[in-house]
Coordinates of N, CA, C and O in Angstrom, one line a residue:
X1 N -6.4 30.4 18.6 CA -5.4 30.7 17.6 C -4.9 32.1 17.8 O -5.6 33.1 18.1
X2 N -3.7 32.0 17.4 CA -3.3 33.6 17.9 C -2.3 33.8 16.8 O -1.8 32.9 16.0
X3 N -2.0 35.5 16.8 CA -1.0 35.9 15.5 C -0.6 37.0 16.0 O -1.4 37.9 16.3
X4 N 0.5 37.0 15.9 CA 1.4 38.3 16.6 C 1.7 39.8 15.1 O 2.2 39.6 14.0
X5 N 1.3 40.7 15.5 CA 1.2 41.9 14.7 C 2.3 42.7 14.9 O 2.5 43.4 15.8
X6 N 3.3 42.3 13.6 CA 4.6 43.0 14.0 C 4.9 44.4 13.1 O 5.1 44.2 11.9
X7 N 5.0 45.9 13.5 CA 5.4 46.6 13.2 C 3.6 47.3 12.5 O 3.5 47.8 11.4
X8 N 2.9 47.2 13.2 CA 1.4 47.4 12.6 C 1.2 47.0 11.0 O 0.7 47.6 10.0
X9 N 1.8 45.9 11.0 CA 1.4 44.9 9.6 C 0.3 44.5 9.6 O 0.2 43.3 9.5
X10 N -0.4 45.0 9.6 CA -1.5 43.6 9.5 C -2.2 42.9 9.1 O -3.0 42.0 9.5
X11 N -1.4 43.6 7.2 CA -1.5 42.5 6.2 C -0.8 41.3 6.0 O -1.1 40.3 5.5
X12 N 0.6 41.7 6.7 CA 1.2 40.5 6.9 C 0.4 39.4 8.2 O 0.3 38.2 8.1
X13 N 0.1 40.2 9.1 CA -0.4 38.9 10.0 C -1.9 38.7 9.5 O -2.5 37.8 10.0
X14 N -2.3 39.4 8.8 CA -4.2 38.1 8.3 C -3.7 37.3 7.5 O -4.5 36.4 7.2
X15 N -2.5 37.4 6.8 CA -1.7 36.9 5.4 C -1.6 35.3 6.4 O -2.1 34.2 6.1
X16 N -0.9 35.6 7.5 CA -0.5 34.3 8.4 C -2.1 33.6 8.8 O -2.6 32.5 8.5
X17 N -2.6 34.6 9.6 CA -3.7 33.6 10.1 C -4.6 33.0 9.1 O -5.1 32.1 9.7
X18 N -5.0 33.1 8.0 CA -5.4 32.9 7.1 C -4.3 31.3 6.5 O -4.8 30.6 5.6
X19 N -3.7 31.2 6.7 CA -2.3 30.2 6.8 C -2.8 29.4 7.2 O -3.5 28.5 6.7
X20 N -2.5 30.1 8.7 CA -3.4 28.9 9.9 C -4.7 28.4 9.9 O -4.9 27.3 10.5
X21 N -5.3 28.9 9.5 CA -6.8 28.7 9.6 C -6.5 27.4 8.0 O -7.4 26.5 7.9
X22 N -5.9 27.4 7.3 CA -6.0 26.5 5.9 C -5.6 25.1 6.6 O -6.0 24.0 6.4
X23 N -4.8 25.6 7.2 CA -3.5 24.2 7.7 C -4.4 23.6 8.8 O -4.7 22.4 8.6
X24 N -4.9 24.3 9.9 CA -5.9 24.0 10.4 C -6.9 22.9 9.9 O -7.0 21.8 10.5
X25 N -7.9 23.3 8.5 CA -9.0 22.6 8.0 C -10.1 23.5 8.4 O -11.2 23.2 8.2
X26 N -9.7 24.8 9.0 CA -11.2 25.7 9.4 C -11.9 25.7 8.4 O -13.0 25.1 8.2
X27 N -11.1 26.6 7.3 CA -12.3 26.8 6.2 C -12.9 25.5 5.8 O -14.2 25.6 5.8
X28 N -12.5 24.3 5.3 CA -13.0 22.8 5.3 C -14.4 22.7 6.0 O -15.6 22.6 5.5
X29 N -14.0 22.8 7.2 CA -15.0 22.4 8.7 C -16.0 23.6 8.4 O -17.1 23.3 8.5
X30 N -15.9 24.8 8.1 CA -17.0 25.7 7.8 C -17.7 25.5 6.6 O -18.9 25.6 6.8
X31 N -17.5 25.2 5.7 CA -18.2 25.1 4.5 C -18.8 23.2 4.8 O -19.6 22.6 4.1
X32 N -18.4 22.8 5.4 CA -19.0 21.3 5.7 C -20.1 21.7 6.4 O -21.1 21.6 5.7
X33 N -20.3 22.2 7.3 CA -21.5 22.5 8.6 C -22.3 23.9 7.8 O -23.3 24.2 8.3
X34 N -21.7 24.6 6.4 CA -22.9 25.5 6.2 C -24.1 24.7 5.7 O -25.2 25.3 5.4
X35 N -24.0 23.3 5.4 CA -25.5 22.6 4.8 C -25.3 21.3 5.1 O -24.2 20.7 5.1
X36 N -26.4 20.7 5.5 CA -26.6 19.0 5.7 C -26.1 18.2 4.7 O -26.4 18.4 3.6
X37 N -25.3 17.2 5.2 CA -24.7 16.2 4.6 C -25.2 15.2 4.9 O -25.2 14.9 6.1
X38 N -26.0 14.2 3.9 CA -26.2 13.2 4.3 C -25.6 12.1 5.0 O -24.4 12.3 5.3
X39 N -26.1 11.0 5.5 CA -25.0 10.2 6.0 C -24.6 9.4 5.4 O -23.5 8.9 5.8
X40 N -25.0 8.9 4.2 CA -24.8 8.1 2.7 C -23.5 9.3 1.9 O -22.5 8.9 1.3
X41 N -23.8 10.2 2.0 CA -22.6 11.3 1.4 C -21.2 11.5 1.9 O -20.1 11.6 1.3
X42 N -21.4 11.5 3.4 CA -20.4 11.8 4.6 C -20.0 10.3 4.2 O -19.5 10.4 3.1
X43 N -20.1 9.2 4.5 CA -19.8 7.9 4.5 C -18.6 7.8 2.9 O -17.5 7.4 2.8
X44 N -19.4 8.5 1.9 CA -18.8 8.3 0.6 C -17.4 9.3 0.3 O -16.4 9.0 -0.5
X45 N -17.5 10.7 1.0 CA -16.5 11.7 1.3 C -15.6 10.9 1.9 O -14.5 10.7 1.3
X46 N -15.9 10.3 3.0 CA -14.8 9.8 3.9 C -13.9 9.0 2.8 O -12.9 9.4 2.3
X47 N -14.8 7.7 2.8 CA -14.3 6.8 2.2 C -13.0 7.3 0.8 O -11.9 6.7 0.7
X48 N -13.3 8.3 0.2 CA -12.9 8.8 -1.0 C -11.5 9.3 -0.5 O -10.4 8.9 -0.9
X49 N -11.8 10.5 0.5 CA -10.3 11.2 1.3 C -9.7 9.8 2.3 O -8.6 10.1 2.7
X50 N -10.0 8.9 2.6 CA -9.2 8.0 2.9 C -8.2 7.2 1.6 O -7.0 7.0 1.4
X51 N -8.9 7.0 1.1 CA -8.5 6.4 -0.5 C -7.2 7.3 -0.9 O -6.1 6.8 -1.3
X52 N -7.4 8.2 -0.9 CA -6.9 9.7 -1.9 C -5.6 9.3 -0.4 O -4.9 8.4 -0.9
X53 N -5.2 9.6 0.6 CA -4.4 9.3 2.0 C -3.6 8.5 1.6 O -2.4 8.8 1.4
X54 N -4.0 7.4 1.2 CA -3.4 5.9 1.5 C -2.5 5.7 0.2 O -1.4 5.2 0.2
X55 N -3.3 6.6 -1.3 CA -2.3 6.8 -2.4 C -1.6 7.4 -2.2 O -0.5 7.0 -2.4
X56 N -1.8 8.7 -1.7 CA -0.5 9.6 -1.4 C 0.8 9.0 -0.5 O 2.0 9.2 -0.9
X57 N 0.5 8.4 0.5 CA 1.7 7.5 1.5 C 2.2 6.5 0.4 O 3.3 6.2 0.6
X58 N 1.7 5.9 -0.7 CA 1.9 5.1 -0.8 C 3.2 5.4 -2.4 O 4.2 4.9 -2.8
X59 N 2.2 6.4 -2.6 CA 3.6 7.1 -3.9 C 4.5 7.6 -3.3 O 5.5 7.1 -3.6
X60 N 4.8 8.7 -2.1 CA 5.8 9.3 -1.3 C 6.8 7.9 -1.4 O 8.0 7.9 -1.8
X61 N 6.0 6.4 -0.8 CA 7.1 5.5 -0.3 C 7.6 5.1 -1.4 O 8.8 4.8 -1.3
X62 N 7.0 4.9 -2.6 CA 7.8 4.5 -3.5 C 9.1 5.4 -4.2 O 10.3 5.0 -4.4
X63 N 8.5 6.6 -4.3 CA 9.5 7.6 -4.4 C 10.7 7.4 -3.1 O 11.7 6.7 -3.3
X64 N 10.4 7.9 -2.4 CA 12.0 7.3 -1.3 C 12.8 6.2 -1.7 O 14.0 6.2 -1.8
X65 N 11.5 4.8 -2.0 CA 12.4 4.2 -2.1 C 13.5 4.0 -3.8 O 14.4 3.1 -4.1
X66 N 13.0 5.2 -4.5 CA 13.7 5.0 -5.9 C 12.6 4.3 -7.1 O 12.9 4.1 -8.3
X67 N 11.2 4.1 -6.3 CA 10.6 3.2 -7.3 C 10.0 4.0 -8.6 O 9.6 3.5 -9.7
X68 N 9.9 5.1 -8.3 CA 9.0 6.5 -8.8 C 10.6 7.7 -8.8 O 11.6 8.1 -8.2
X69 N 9.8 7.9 -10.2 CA 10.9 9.3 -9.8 C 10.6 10.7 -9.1 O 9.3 10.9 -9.0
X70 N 11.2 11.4 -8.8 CA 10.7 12.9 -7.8 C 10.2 13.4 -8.6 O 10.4 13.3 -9.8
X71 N 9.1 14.2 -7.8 CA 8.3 15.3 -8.3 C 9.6 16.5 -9.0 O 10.6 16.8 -8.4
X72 N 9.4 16.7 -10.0 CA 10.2 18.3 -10.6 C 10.2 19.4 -9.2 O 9.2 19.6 -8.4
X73 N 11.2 19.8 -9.1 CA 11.2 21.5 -8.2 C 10.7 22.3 -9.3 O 10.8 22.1 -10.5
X74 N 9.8 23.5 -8.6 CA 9.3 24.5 -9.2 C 10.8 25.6 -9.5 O 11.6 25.9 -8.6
X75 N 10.9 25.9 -10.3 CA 11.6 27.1 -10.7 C 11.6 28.3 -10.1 O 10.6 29.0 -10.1
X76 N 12.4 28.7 -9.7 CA 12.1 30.3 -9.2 C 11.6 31.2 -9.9 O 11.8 31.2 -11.1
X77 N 10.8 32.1 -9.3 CA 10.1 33.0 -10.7 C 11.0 34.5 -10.9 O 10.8 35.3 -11.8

């Protein structure tokens, strides 16, 4: 992973990598592997974030299709 440091910002670029690393799943995958997960647990995570996937595709489609109304836009602050 790489991040370009423009004008010696380099709050702005940990601001990015820190982006990347979210979008990624680093921090996810780090806090998973700091402690043993069972395989009865890992099985039940899975199953749960698949679940959580399958509603999400599945309200987006209804929304497109008119079935659901749109999420509100946030307001400018």
């Amino acid at each position: 992973m790489q991040v370009l440091v423009r004008d010696n910002n380099v709050d702005q670029a940990l601001r990015v990598l820190k982006k990347k690393m979210q979008r990624e799943g680093i921090f996810r995958e780090i806090k998973a592997r700091s402690a043993y997960e069972k395989p009865s647990e890992k099985r039940a995570r899975e199953k749960s974030e698949a679940i959580r996937r399958q509603r999400k595709l599945a309200r987006k489609k209804a929304q497109r299709e008119g079935l659901l109304p749109a999420p509100k836009k946030a307001v400018g602050r």
